[in-house]
Coordinates of C-alpha atoms in Angstrom, one line a residue:
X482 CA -15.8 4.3 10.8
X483 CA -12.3 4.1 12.4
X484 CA -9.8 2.9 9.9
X485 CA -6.1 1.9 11.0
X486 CA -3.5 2.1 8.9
X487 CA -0.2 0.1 9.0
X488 CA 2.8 -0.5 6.5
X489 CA 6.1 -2.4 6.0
X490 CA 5.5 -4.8 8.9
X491 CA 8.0 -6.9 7.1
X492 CA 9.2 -10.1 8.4
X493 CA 8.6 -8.8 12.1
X494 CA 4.6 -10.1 12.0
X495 CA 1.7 -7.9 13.4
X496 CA 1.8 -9.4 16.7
X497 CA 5.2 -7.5 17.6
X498 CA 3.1 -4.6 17.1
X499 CA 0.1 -3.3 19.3
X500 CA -2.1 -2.0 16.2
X501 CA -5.7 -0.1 17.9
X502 CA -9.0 -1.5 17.3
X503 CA -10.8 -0.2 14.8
X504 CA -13.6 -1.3 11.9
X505 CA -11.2 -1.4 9.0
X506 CA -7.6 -2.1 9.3
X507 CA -5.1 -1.0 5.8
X508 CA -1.7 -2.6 5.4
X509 CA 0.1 0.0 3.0
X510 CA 2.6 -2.9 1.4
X511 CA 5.6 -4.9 2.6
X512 CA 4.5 -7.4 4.6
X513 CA 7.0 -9.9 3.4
X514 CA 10.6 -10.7 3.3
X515 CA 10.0 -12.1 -0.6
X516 CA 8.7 -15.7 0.1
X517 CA 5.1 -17.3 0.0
X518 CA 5.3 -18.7 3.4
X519 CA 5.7 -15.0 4.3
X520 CA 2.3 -14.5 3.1
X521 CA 0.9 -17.3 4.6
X522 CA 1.8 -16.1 7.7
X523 CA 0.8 -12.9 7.5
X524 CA -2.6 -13.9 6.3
X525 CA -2.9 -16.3 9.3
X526 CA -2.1 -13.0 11.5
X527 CA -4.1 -11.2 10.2
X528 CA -7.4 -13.0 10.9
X529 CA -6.4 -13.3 14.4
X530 CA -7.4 -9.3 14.5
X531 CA -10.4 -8.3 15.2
X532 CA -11.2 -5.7 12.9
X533 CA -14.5 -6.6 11.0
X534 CA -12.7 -5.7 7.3
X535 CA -9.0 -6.0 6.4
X536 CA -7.3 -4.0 3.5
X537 CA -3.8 -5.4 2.2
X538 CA -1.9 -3.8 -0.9
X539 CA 1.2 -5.4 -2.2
X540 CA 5.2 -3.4 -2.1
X541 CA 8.1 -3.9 -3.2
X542 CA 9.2 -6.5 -1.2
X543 CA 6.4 -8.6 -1.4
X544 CA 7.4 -10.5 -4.6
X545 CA 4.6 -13.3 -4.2
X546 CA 2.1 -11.0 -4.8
X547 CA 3.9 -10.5 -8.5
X548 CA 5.7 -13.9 -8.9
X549 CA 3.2 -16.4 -7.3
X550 CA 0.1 -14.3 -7.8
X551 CA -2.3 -17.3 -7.7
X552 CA -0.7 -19.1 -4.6
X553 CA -0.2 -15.5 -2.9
X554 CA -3.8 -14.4 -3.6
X555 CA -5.1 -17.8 -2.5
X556 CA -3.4 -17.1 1.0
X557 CA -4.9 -13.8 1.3
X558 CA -8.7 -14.9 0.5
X559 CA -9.7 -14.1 3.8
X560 CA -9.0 -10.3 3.5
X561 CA -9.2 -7.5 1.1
X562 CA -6.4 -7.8 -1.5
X563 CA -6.1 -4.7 -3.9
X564 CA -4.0 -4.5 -6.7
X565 CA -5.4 -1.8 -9.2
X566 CA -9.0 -1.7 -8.1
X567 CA -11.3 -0.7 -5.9
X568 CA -14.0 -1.6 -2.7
X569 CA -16.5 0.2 -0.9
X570 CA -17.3 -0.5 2.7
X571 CA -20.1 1.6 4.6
X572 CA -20.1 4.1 1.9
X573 CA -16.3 4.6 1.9
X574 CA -14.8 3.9 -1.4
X575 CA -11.4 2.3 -0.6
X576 CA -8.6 2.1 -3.7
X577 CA -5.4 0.0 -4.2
X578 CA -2.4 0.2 -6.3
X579 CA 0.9 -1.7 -5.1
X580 CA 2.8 -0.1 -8.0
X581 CA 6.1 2.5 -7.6
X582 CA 8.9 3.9 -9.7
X583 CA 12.1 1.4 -10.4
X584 CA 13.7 1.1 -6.7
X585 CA 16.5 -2.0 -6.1
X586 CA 14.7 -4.5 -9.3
X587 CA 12.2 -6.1 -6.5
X588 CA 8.2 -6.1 -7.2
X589 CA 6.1 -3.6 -8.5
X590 CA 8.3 -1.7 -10.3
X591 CA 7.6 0.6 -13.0
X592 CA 9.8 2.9 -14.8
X593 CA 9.9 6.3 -13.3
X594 CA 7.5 8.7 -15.1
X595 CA 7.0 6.4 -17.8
X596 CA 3.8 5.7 -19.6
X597 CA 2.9 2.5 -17.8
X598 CA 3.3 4.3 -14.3
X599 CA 1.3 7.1 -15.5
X600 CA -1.2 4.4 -17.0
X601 CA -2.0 3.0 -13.2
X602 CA -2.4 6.4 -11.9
X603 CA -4.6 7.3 -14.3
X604 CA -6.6 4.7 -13.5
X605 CA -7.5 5.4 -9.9
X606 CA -11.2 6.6 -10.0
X607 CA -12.0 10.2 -9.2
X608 CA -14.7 9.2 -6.3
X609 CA -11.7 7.3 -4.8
X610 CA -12.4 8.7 -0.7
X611 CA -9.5 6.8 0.9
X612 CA -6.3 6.0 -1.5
X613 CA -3.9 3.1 -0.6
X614 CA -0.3 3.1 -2.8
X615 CA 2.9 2.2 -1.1
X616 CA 5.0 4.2 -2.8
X617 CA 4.6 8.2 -1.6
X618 CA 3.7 11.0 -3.8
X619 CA 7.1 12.8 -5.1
X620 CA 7.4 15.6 -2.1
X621 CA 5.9 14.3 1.2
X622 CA 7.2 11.8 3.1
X623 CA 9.8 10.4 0.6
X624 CA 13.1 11.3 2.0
X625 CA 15.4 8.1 2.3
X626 CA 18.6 11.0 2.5
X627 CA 18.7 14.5 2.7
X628 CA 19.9 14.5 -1.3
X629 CA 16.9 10.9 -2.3
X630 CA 13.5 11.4 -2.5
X631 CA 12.0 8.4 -4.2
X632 CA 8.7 9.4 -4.7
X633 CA 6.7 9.6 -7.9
X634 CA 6.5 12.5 -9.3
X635 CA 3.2 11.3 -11.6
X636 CA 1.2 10.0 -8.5
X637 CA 1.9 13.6 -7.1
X638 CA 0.5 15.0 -10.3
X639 CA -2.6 12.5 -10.1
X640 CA -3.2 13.7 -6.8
X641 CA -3.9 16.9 -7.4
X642 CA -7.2 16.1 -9.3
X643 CA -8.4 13.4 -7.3
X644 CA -8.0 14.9 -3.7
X645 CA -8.9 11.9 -2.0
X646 CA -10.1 12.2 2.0
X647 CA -7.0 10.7 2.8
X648 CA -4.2 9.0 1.4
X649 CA -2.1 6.1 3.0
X650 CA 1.2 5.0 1.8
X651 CA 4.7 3.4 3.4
X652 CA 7.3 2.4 1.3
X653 CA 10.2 5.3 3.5
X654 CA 10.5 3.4 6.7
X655 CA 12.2 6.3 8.3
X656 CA 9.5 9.1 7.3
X657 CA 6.4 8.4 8.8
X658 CA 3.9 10.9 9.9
X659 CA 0.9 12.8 8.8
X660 CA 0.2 16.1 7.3
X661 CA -2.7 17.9 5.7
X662 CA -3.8 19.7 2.7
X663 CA -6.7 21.5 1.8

């Protein structure tokens, strides 16, 4: 199975971008400037790919997903939306939280290391083979200065027990990349 994995696309679309074939194609969050038509868009974009399954999450900037749930899901019904749960394609157990610790009042905001945050991460199962958050774990890939990491410190923590195959998050435009742990 080749999965792709994209994230904060923004108002830019996916055809500015020349995204590999593959069998499943993940969009980590941030797909949207804040607006429903956003979605619609993106939704209509994204069937235009050929990829046989589609994964999207929600981030922070995707407000529909949080303020217009019902009109925003009903956009996406041609893909993959997870928001706190899971699905399994060919064997491969795929899960999805949108959620991150307070940044700039937009969507999915939870208090940092506060019980509701912990609560969601908690929640992600332990068979959990490929993990999708937008926010990064506290430590890797969370830079947005050399003095501001923004990521959570409890998904870190959650991490450590569930040692997913691999996990996929956006969220820090400017610190992309990959790295490994055993």
């Amino acid at each position: 199975m080749k999965v792709i994995f994209v994230s904060d696309t923004h108002e830019n679309g996916l055809a500015r971008w020349r995204i590999p074939d593959g069998d499943v194609l993940v969009h980590c969050g941030d797909f949207s400037t804040g607006i429903l038509s956003d979605v619609r868009r993106f939704a209509r974009e994204l069937e235009a790919l050929p990829h046989q399954h589609k994964i999207v999450i929600g981030g922070n900037h995707d407000i529909p997903l949080q303020a217009q749930a019902l009109e925003a899901r009903r956009a996406l019904d041609r893909v993959i939306y997870l928001e706190d749960e899971a699905v399994v394609i060919d064997g491969v157990t795929f899960y999805g939280s949108p959620w991150q610790p307070e940044f700039m009042s937009m969507a999915f905001n939870l208090p940092r290391c506060g019980e509701q945050l912990e609560a969601k991460w908690r929640a992600i199962p332990g068979d959990t083979d490929v993990l999708i958050t937008h926010c990064p774990p506290n430590g890797i890939f969370d830079w947005v200065s050399p003095t501001n990491s923004v990521g959570c410190e409890l998904l870190r923590y959650r991490l450590d027990f569930l040692k997913p195959l691999v996990h996929a998050f956006g969220h820090v435009h400017g610190a992309r990349g990959h790295t490994e742990k055993e």
